[in-house]
Amino acid sequence: LRCLEKEPADRYPSADALAHDMERFLAGEPIEATRPSTRERLLRSLRRRPAPFATLAVLLVAGLLAIAVPVHRAARSYFAQASTPTQAPPPRSATPDSAP
């Protein structure tokens, strides 16, 4: 598929190079053209269909926020309670109170 690439720089440089690769293919030898990497295929797909990727990105951010906000609030509440001083119980007198 190298000969069908959109960008001229990604195609075979000449018809001779294509013919050489075809001869190698027919002889059962490895060809010089390589498959696009996973990254290249993902970027092409992203350029061709941006809407599904944008939707996926929005859902991912919303999911992360749905987890992060409650965790942040719980942590803030926990640390607020931990930092407030507790009241000491009233001092007990040494003599018992007598009830009349």
Backbone as XML, in Angstrom:
<?xml version="1.0"?>
<chain id="A" units="angstrom">
  <residue number="1" name="LEU">
    <atom name="N" x="0.809" y="-1.205" z="0.000"/>
    <atom name="CA" x="0.000" y="0.000" z="0.000"/>
    <atom name="C" x="0.849" y="1.265" z="0.000"/>
  </residue>
  <residue number="2" name="ARG">
    <atom name="N" x="2.149" y="1.081" z="0.002"/>
    <atom name="CA" x="3.034" y="2.237" z="0.012"/>
    <atom name="C" x="2.850" y="3.080" z="-1.245"/>
  </residue>
  <residue number="3" name="CYS">
    <atom name="N" x="2.527" y="2.444" z="-2.366"/>
    <atom name="CA" x="2.367" y="3.200" z="-3.610"/>
    <atom name="C" x="1.068" y="4.009" z="-3.620"/>
  </residue>
  <residue number="4" name="LEU">
    <atom name="N" x="0.159" y="3.752" z="-2.681"/>
    <atom name="CA" x="-1.116" y="4.470" z="-2.635"/>
    <atom name="C" x="-1.165" y="5.537" z="-1.546"/>
  </residue>
  <residue number="5" name="GLU">
    <atom name="N" x="-0.057" y="5.801" z="-0.886"/>
    <atom name="CA" x="-0.034" y="6.793" z="0.193"/>
    <atom name="C" x="-0.444" y="8.164" z="-0.325"/>
  </residue>
  <residue number="6" name="LYS">
    <atom name="N" x="-1.101" y="8.951" z="0.545"/>
    <atom name="CA" x="-1.523" y="10.293" z="0.170"/>
    <atom name="C" x="-0.338" y="11.228" z="-0.008"/>
  </residue>
  <residue number="7" name="GLU">
    <atom name="N" x="0.562" y="11.183" z="0.939"/>
    <atom name="CA" x="1.726" y="12.069" z="0.906"/>
    <atom name="C" x="2.763" y="11.531" z="-0.080"/>
  </residue>
  <residue number="8" name="PRO">
    <atom name="N" x="3.225" y="12.344" z="-1.011"/>
    <atom name="CA" x="4.232" y="11.883" z="-1.973"/>
    <atom name="C" x="5.517" y="11.394" z="-1.308"/>
  </residue>
  <residue number="9" name="ALA">
    <atom name="N" x="5.883" y="11.980" z="-0.190"/>
    <atom name="CA" x="7.115" y="11.566" z="0.493"/>
    <atom name="C" x="7.003" y="10.149" z="1.044"/>
  </residue>
  <residue number="10" name="ASP">
    <atom name="N" x="5.777" y="9.673" z="1.266"/>
    <atom name="CA" x="5.573" y="8.329" z="1.811"/>
    <atom name="C" x="5.485" y="7.262" z="0.721"/>
  </residue>
  <residue number="11" name="ARG">
    <atom name="N" x="5.377" y="7.672" z="-0.536"/>
    <atom name="CA" x="5.281" y="6.717" z="-1.643"/>
    <atom name="C" x="6.672" y="6.260" z="-2.076"/>
  </residue>
  <residue number="12" name="TYR">
    <atom name="N" x="6.681" y="5.306" z="-2.993"/>
    <atom name="CA" x="7.952" y="4.885" z="-3.591"/>
    <atom name="C" x="8.567" y="6.086" z="-4.313"/>
  </residue>
  <residue number="13" name="PRO">
    <atom name="N" x="9.875" y="6.229" z="-4.232"/>
    <atom name="CA" x="10.501" y="7.383" z="-4.900"/>
    <atom name="C" x="10.451" y="7.291" z="-6.424"/>
  </residue>
  <residue number="14" name="SER">
    <atom name="N" x="10.362" y="6.074" z="-6.960"/>
    <atom name="CA" x="10.323" y="5.926" z="-8.425"/>
    <atom name="C" x="9.602" y="4.629" z="-8.780"/>
  </residue>
  <residue number="15" name="ALA">
    <atom name="N" x="9.273" y="4.502" z="-10.057"/>
    <atom name="CA" x="8.644" y="3.274" z="-10.534"/>
    <atom name="C" x="9.623" y="2.107" z="-10.439"/>
  </residue>
  <residue number="16" name="ASP">
    <atom name="N" x="10.910" y="2.391" z="-10.574"/>
    <atom name="CA" x="11.922" y="1.332" z="-10.449"/>
    <atom name="C" x="11.927" y="0.743" z="-9.040"/>
  </residue>
  <residue number="17" name="ALA">
    <atom name="N" x="11.760" y="1.597" z="-8.032"/>
    <atom name="CA" x="11.729" y="1.108" z="-6.647"/>
    <atom name="C" x="10.512" y="0.209" z="-6.428"/>
  </residue>
  <residue number="18" name="LEU">
    <atom name="N" x="9.372" y="0.599" z="-7.011"/>
    <atom name="CA" x="8.170" y="-0.234" z="-6.919"/>
    <atom name="C" x="8.395" y="-1.563" z="-7.637"/>
  </residue>
  <residue number="19" name="ALA">
    <atom name="N" x="8.987" y="-1.518" z="-8.830"/>
    <atom name="CA" x="9.258" y="-2.748" z="-9.587"/>
    <atom name="C" x="10.214" y="-3.654" z="-8.817"/>
  </residue>
  <residue number="20" name="HIS">
    <atom name="N" x="11.211" y="-3.066" z="-8.169"/>
    <atom name="CA" x="12.167" y="-3.850" z="-7.377"/>
    <atom name="C" x="11.447" y="-4.557" z="-6.224"/>
  </residue>
  <residue number="21" name="ASP">
    <atom name="N" x="10.555" y="-3.834" z="-5.534"/>
    <atom name="CA" x="9.801" y="-4.457" z="-4.441"/>
    <atom name="C" x="8.879" y="-5.548" z="-4.970"/>
  </residue>
  <residue number="22" name="MET">
    <atom name="N" x="8.269" y="-5.352" z="-6.126"/>
    <atom name="CA" x="7.396" y="-6.373" z="-6.714"/>
    <atom name="C" x="8.197" y="-7.632" z="-7.060"/>
  </residue>
  <residue number="23" name="GLU">
    <atom name="N" x="9.400" y="-7.450" z="-7.596"/>
    <atom name="CA" x="10.251" y="-8.602" z="-7.913"/>
    <atom name="C" x="10.628" y="-9.356" z="-6.642"/>
  </residue>
  <residue number="24" name="ARG">
    <atom name="N" x="10.945" y="-8.635" z="-5.591"/>
    <atom name="CA" x="11.287" y="-9.273" z="-4.314"/>
    <atom name="C" x="10.077" y="-10.048" z="-3.778"/>
  </residue>
  <residue number="25" name="PHE">
    <atom name="N" x="8.890" y="-9.462" z="-3.898"/>
    <atom name="CA" x="7.674" y="-10.121" z="-3.427"/>
    <atom name="C" x="7.429" y="-11.412" z="-4.201"/>
  </residue>
  <residue number="26" name="LEU">
    <atom name="N" x="7.547" y="-11.348" z="-5.512"/>
    <atom name="CA" x="7.312" y="-12.527" z="-6.349"/>
    <atom name="C" x="8.367" y="-13.604" z="-6.132"/>
  </residue>
  <residue number="27" name="ALA">
    <atom name="N" x="9.564" y="-13.200" z="-5.710"/>
    <atom name="CA" x="10.631" y="-14.170" z="-5.441"/>
    <atom name="C" x="10.534" y="-14.734" z="-4.023"/>
  </residue>
  <residue number="28" name="GLY">
    <atom name="N" x="9.551" y="-14.249" z="-3.246"/>
    <atom name="CA" x="9.391" y="-14.747" z="-1.878"/>
    <atom name="C" x="10.349" y="-14.105" z="-0.893"/>
  </residue>
  <residue number="29" name="GLU">
    <atom name="N" x="10.964" y="-13.014" z="-1.280"/>
    <atom name="CA" x="11.889" y="-12.300" z="-0.401"/>
    <atom name="C" x="11.139" y="-11.180" z="0.321"/>
  </residue>
  <residue number="30" name="PRO">
    <atom name="N" x="11.679" y="-10.738" z="1.453"/>
    <atom name="CA" x="11.006" y="-9.637" z="2.156"/>
    <atom name="C" x="11.085" y="-8.344" z="1.337"/>
  </residue>
  <residue number="31" name="ILE">
    <atom name="N" x="10.003" y="-7.598" z="1.354"/>
    <atom name="CA" x="9.987" y="-6.339" z="0.611"/>
    <atom name="C" x="10.525" y="-5.220" z="1.496"/>
  </residue>
  <residue number="32" name="GLU">
    <atom name="N" x="10.893" y="-4.122" z="0.862"/>
    <atom name="CA" x="11.467" y="-3.005" z="1.605"/>
    <atom name="C" x="10.405" y="-2.090" z="2.191"/>
  </residue>
  <residue number="33" name="ALA">
    <atom name="N" x="9.221" y="-2.090" z="1.611"/>
    <atom name="CA" x="8.139" y="-1.271" z="2.153"/>
    <atom name="C" x="7.679" y="-1.878" z="3.473"/>
  </residue>
  <residue number="34" name="THR">
    <atom name="N" x="7.449" y="-1.033" z="4.441"/>
    <atom name="CA" x="7.012" y="-1.517" z="5.754"/>
    <atom name="C" x="5.583" y="-1.074" z="6.015"/>
  </residue>
  <residue number="35" name="ARG">
    <atom name="N" x="4.944" y="-1.774" z="6.915"/>
    <atom name="CA" x="3.594" y="-1.398" z="7.325"/>
    <atom name="C" x="3.669" y="-0.143" z="8.179"/>
  </residue>
  <residue number="36" name="PRO">
    <atom name="N" x="2.642" y="0.677" z="8.132"/>
    <atom name="CA" x="2.630" y="1.840" z="9.016"/>
    <atom name="C" x="2.587" y="1.377" z="10.476"/>
  </residue>
  <residue number="37" name="SER">
    <atom name="N" x="3.231" y="2.129" z="11.336"/>
    <atom name="CA" x="3.249" y="1.765" z="12.750"/>
    <atom name="C" x="1.860" y="1.964" z="13.353"/>
  </residue>
  <residue number="38" name="THR">
    <atom name="N" x="1.665" y="1.430" z="14.529"/>
    <atom name="CA" x="0.383" y="1.584" z="15.221"/>
    <atom name="C" x="0.090" y="3.059" z="15.448"/>
  </residue>
  <residue number="39" name="ARG">
    <atom name="N" x="1.119" y="3.801" z="15.798"/>
    <atom name="CA" x="0.950" y="5.239" z="16.029"/>
    <atom name="C" x="0.478" y="5.936" z="14.756"/>
  </residue>
  <residue number="40" name="GLU">
    <atom name="N" x="1.100" y="5.619" z="13.621"/>
    <atom name="CA" x="0.708" y="6.231" z="12.351"/>
    <atom name="C" x="-0.729" y="5.872" z="11.983"/>
  </residue>
  <residue number="41" name="ARG">
    <atom name="N" x="-1.109" y="4.619" z="12.183"/>
    <atom name="CA" x="-2.479" y="4.207" z="11.865"/>
    <atom name="C" x="-3.485" y="4.905" z="12.767"/>
  </residue>
  <residue number="42" name="LEU">
    <atom name="N" x="-3.145" y="5.063" z="14.050"/>
    <atom name="CA" x="-4.036" y="5.748" z="14.981"/>
    <atom name="C" x="-4.198" y="7.215" z="14.596"/>
  </residue>
  <residue number="43" name="LEU">
    <atom name="N" x="-3.099" y="7.870" z="14.240"/>
    <atom name="CA" x="-3.179" y="9.277" z="13.835"/>
    <atom name="C" x="-3.990" y="9.447" z="12.553"/>
  </residue>
  <residue number="44" name="ARG">
    <atom name="N" x="-3.839" y="8.528" z="11.613"/>
    <atom name="CA" x="-4.644" y="8.594" z="10.379"/>
    <atom name="C" x="-6.121" y="8.423" z="10.695"/>
  </residue>
  <residue number="45" name="SER">
    <atom name="N" x="-6.420" y="7.475" z="11.542"/>
    <atom name="CA" x="-7.808" y="7.238" z="11.921"/>
    <atom name="C" x="-8.382" y="8.457" z="12.636"/>
  </residue>
  <residue number="46" name="LEU">
    <atom name="N" x="-7.569" y="9.078" z="13.466"/>
    <atom name="CA" x="-7.996" y="10.280" z="14.180"/>
    <atom name="C" x="-8.296" y="11.409" z="13.197"/>
  </residue>
  <residue number="47" name="ARG">
    <atom name="N" x="-7.469" y="11.568" z="12.175"/>
    <atom name="CA" x="-7.705" y="12.610" z="11.173"/>
    <atom name="C" x="-8.944" y="12.308" z="10.328"/>
  </residue>
  <residue number="48" name="ARG">
    <atom name="N" x="-9.174" y="11.024" z="10.052"/>
    <atom name="CA" x="-10.319" y="10.649" z="9.219"/>
    <atom name="C" x="-11.640" y="10.775" z="9.964"/>
  </residue>
  <residue number="49" name="ARG">
    <atom name="N" x="-11.638" y="10.383" z="11.232"/>
    <atom name="CA" x="-12.871" y="10.377" z="12.022"/>
    <atom name="C" x="-12.622" y="11.047" z="13.378"/>
  </residue>
  <residue number="50" name="PRO">
    <atom name="N" x="-12.590" y="12.371" z="13.441"/>
    <atom name="CA" x="-12.291" y="13.036" z="14.708"/>
    <atom name="C" x="-13.439" y="12.974" z="15.720"/>
  </residue>
  <residue number="51" name="ALA">
    <atom name="N" x="-14.681" y="12.868" z="15.269"/>
    <atom name="CA" x="-15.821" y="12.897" z="16.195"/>
    <atom name="C" x="-15.794" y="11.753" z="17.211"/>
  </residue>
  <residue number="52" name="PRO">
    <atom name="N" x="-15.593" y="10.495" z="16.809"/>
    <atom name="CA" x="-15.559" y="9.430" z="17.823"/>
    <atom name="C" x="-14.424" y="9.609" z="18.830"/>
  </residue>
  <residue number="53" name="PHE">
    <atom name="N" x="-13.283" y="10.102" z="18.361"/>
    <atom name="CA" x="-12.170" y="10.305" z="19.280"/>
    <atom name="C" x="-12.451" y="11.461" z="20.233"/>
  </residue>
  <residue number="54" name="ALA">
    <atom name="N" x="-13.105" y="12.514" z="19.742"/>
    <atom name="CA" x="-13.463" y="13.635" z="20.613"/>
    <atom name="C" x="-14.476" y="13.181" z="21.658"/>
  </residue>
  <residue number="55" name="THR">
    <atom name="N" x="-15.441" y="12.373" z="21.242"/>
    <atom name="CA" x="-16.425" y="11.843" z="22.181"/>
    <atom name="C" x="-15.749" y="10.980" z="23.234"/>
  </residue>
  <residue number="56" name="LEU">
    <atom name="N" x="-14.836" y="10.144" z="22.812"/>
    <atom name="CA" x="-14.101" y="9.299" z="23.750"/>
    <atom name="C" x="-13.295" y="10.143" z="24.732"/>
  </residue>
  <residue number="57" name="ALA">
    <atom name="N" x="-12.658" y="11.203" z="24.243"/>
    <atom name="CA" x="-11.872" y="12.073" z="25.119"/>
    <atom name="C" x="-12.764" y="12.764" z="26.147"/>
  </residue>
  <residue number="58" name="VAL">
    <atom name="N" x="-13.929" y="13.249" z="25.723"/>
    <atom name="CA" x="-14.860" y="13.910" z="26.643"/>
    <atom name="C" x="-15.351" y="12.924" z="27.693"/>
  </residue>
  <residue number="59" name="LEU">
    <atom name="N" x="-15.690" y="11.711" z="27.283"/>
    <atom name="CA" x="-16.151" y="10.704" z="28.239"/>
    <atom name="C" x="-15.051" y="10.321" z="29.219"/>
  </residue>
  <residue number="60" name="LEU">
    <atom name="N" x="-13.839" y="10.242" z="28.748"/>
    <atom name="CA" x="-12.714" y="9.916" z="29.621"/>
    <atom name="C" x="-12.498" y="11.006" z="30.664"/>
  </residue>
  <residue number="61" name="VAL">
    <atom name="N" x="-12.525" y="12.261" z="30.243"/>
    <atom name="CA" x="-12.357" y="13.375" z="31.184"/>
    <atom name="C" x="-13.516" y="13.406" z="32.175"/>
  </residue>
  <residue number="62" name="ALA">
    <atom name="N" x="-14.743" y="13.192" z="31.701"/>
    <atom name="CA" x="-15.903" y="13.185" z="32.597"/>
    <atom name="C" x="-15.796" y="12.051" z="33.615"/>
  </residue>
  <residue number="63" name="GLY">
    <atom name="N" x="-15.343" y="10.895" z="33.185"/>
    <atom name="CA" x="-15.166" y="9.778" z="34.109"/>
    <atom name="C" x="-14.107" y="10.061" z="35.154"/>
  </residue>
  <residue number="64" name="LEU">
    <atom name="N" x="-13.004" y="10.659" z="34.731"/>
    <atom name="CA" x="-11.955" y="11.009" z="35.694"/>
    <atom name="C" x="-12.452" y="12.044" z="36.694"/>
  </residue>
  <residue number="65" name="LEU">
    <atom name="N" x="-13.210" y="13.024" z="36.217"/>
    <atom name="CA" x="-13.765" y="14.024" z="37.132"/>
    <atom name="C" x="-14.785" y="13.401" z="38.083"/>
  </residue>
  <residue number="66" name="ALA">
    <atom name="N" x="-15.575" y="12.459" z="37.590"/>
    <atom name="CA" x="-16.568" y="11.794" z="38.439"/>
    <atom name="C" x="-15.901" y="11.028" z="39.572"/>
  </residue>
  <residue number="67" name="ILE">
    <atom name="N" x="-14.677" y="10.606" z="39.365"/>
    <atom name="CA" x="-13.934" y="9.907" z="40.417"/>
    <atom name="C" x="-13.159" y="10.897" z="41.277"/>
  </residue>
  <residue number="68" name="ALA">
    <atom name="N" x="-12.522" y="11.875" z="40.652"/>
    <atom name="CA" x="-11.615" y="12.774" z="41.370"/>
    <atom name="C" x="-12.343" y="13.737" z="42.299"/>
  </residue>
  <residue number="69" name="VAL">
    <atom name="N" x="-13.482" y="14.271" z="41.884"/>
    <atom name="CA" x="-14.173" y="15.269" z="42.706"/>
    <atom name="C" x="-14.634" y="14.679" z="44.037"/>
  </residue>
  <residue number="70" name="PRO">
    <atom name="N" x="-15.329" y="13.548" z="44.082"/>
    <atom name="CA" x="-15.721" y="12.997" z="45.388"/>
    <atom name="C" x="-14.521" y="12.611" z="46.259"/>
  </residue>
  <residue number="71" name="VAL">
    <atom name="N" x="-13.471" y="12.102" z="45.643"/>
    <atom name="CA" x="-12.278" y="11.739" z="46.416"/>
    <atom name="C" x="-11.657" y="12.994" z="47.020"/>
  </residue>
  <residue number="72" name="HIS">
    <atom name="N" x="-11.584" y="14.068" z="46.244"/>
    <atom name="CA" x="-11.022" y="15.324" z="46.752"/>
    <atom name="C" x="-11.871" y="15.878" z="47.893"/>
  </residue>
  <residue number="73" name="ARG">
    <atom name="N" x="-13.189" y="15.846" z="47.731"/>
    <atom name="CA" x="-14.076" y="16.355" z="48.794"/>
    <atom name="C" x="-13.947" y="15.523" z="50.061"/>
  </residue>
  <residue number="74" name="ALA">
    <atom name="N" x="-13.866" y="14.216" z="49.910"/>
    <atom name="CA" x="-13.730" y="13.352" z="51.088"/>
    <atom name="C" x="-12.404" y="13.610" z="51.787"/>
  </residue>
  <residue number="75" name="ALA">
    <atom name="N" x="-11.341" y="13.776" z="51.033"/>
    <atom name="CA" x="-10.035" y="14.047" z="51.634"/>
    <atom name="C" x="-10.039" y="15.397" z="52.327"/>
  </residue>
  <residue number="76" name="ARG">
    <atom name="N" x="-10.637" y="16.396" z="51.709"/>
    <atom name="CA" x="-10.696" y="17.728" z="52.324"/>
    <atom name="C" x="-11.507" y="17.686" z="53.617"/>
  </residue>
  <residue number="77" name="SER">
    <atom name="N" x="-12.620" y="16.969" z="53.610"/>
    <atom name="CA" x="-13.443" y="16.838" z="54.814"/>
    <atom name="C" x="-12.684" y="16.103" z="55.912"/>
  </residue>
  <residue number="78" name="TYR">
    <atom name="N" x="-11.985" y="15.046" z="55.533"/>
    <atom name="CA" x="-11.224" y="14.267" z="56.519"/>
    <atom name="C" x="-10.148" y="15.132" z="57.173"/>
  </residue>
  <residue number="79" name="PHE">
    <atom name="N" x="-9.400" y="15.865" z="56.372"/>
    <atom name="CA" x="-8.320" y="16.681" z="56.928"/>
    <atom name="C" x="-8.861" y="17.871" z="57.709"/>
  </residue>
  <residue number="80" name="ALA">
    <atom name="N" x="-10.044" y="18.378" z="57.337"/>
    <atom name="CA" x="-10.650" y="19.470" z="58.100"/>
    <atom name="C" x="-11.057" y="18.976" z="59.483"/>
  </residue>
  <residue number="81" name="GLN">
    <atom name="N" x="-11.597" y="17.771" z="59.555"/>
    <atom name="CA" x="-11.981" y="17.207" z="60.856"/>
    <atom name="C" x="-10.753" y="16.878" z="61.685"/>
  </residue>
  <residue number="82" name="ALA">
    <atom name="N" x="-9.711" y="16.420" z="61.061"/>
    <atom name="CA" x="-8.504" y="16.046" z="61.790"/>
    <atom name="C" x="-7.777" y="17.270" z="62.327"/>
  </residue>
  <residue number="83" name="SER">
    <atom name="N" x="-7.926" y="18.422" z="61.689"/>
    <atom name="CA" x="-7.190" y="19.603" z="62.132"/>
    <atom name="C" x="-7.940" y="20.409" z="63.187"/>
  </residue>
  <residue number="84" name="THR">
    <atom name="N" x="-9.244" y="20.173" z="63.386"/>
    <atom name="CA" x="-9.973" y="20.916" z="64.419"/>
    <atom name="C" x="-9.652" y="20.309" z="65.773"/>
  </residue>
  <residue number="85" name="PRO">
    <atom name="N" x="-9.336" y="21.178" z="66.759"/>
    <atom name="CA" x="-9.016" y="20.641" z="68.084"/>
    <atom name="C" x="-10.269" y="20.078" z="68.757"/>
  </residue>
  <residue number="86" name="THR">
    <atom name="N" x="-10.097" y="19.012" z="69.455"/>
    <atom name="CA" x="-11.217" y="18.422" z="70.188"/>
    <atom name="C" x="-11.309" y="19.098" z="71.547"/>
  </residue>
  <residue number="87" name="GLN">
    <atom name="N" x="-12.519" y="19.212" z="72.053"/>
    <atom name="CA" x="-12.705" y="19.840" z="73.363"/>
    <atom name="C" x="-12.352" y="18.839" z="74.448"/>
  </residue>
  <residue number="88" name="ALA">
    <atom name="N" x="-11.631" y="19.344" z="75.435"/>
    <atom name="CA" x="-11.286" y="18.490" z="76.576"/>
    <atom name="C" x="-12.512" y="18.368" z="77.468"/>
  </residue>
  <residue number="89" name="PRO">
    <atom name="N" x="-12.686" y="17.240" z="78.133"/>
    <atom name="CA" x="-13.833" y="17.105" z="79.039"/>
    <atom name="C" x="-13.660" y="18.074" z="80.215"/>
  </residue>
  <residue number="90" name="PRO">
    <atom name="N" x="-14.775" y="18.500" z="80.811"/>
    <atom name="CA" x="-14.655" y="19.431" z="81.945"/>
    <atom name="C" x="-13.881" y="18.772" z="83.086"/>
  </residue>
  <residue number="91" name="PRO">
    <atom name="N" x="-13.086" y="19.563" z="83.785"/>
    <atom name="CA" x="-12.302" y="18.968" z="84.878"/>
    <atom name="C" x="-13.211" y="18.437" z="85.984"/>
  </residue>
  <residue number="92" name="ARG">
    <atom name="N" x="-12.820" y="17.321" z="86.537"/>
    <atom name="CA" x="-13.594" y="16.734" z="87.648"/>
    <atom name="C" x="-13.050" y="17.297" z="88.955"/>
  </residue>
  <residue number="93" name="SER">
    <atom name="N" x="-13.948" y="17.560" z="89.840"/>
    <atom name="CA" x="-13.503" y="18.095" z="91.131"/>
    <atom name="C" x="-12.994" y="16.959" z="92.002"/>
  </residue>
  <residue number="94" name="ALA">
    <atom name="N" x="-12.134" y="17.317" z="92.920"/>
    <atom name="CA" x="-11.554" y="16.306" z="93.798"/>
    <atom name="C" x="-12.567" y="15.794" z="94.802"/>
  </residue>
  <residue number="95" name="THR">
    <atom name="N" x="-13.522" y="16.620" z="95.174"/>
    <atom name="CA" x="-14.547" y="16.182" z="96.128"/>
    <atom name="C" x="-15.830" y="15.890" z="95.386"/>
  </residue>
  <residue number="96" name="PRO">
    <atom name="N" x="-16.479" y="14.829" z="95.762"/>
    <atom name="CA" x="-17.735" y="14.510" z="95.082"/>
    <atom name="C" x="-18.809" y="15.541" z="95.418"/>
  </residue>
  <residue number="97" name="ASP">
    <atom name="N" x="-19.610" y="15.845" z="94.464"/>
    <atom name="CA" x="-20.722" y="16.777" z="94.685"/>
    <atom name="C" x="-21.765" y="16.077" z="95.546"/>
  </residue>
  <residue number="98" name="SER">
    <atom name="N" x="-22.272" y="16.826" z="96.500"/>
    <atom name="CA" x="-23.314" y="16.235" z="97.341"/>
    <atom name="C" x="-24.662" y="16.698" z="96.852"/>
  </residue>
  <residue number="99" name="ALA">
    <atom name="N" x="-25.522" y="15.793" z="96.733"/>
    <atom name="CA" x="-26.858" y="16.116" z="96.274"/>
    <atom name="C" x="-27.740" y="16.367" z="97.483"/>
  </residue>
  <residue number="100" name="PRO">
    <atom name="N" x="-28.460" y="17.483" z="97.592"/>
    <atom name="CA" x="-29.317" y="17.746" z="98.768"/>
    <atom name="C" x="-30.574" y="16.969" z="98.795"/>
  </residue>
</chain>
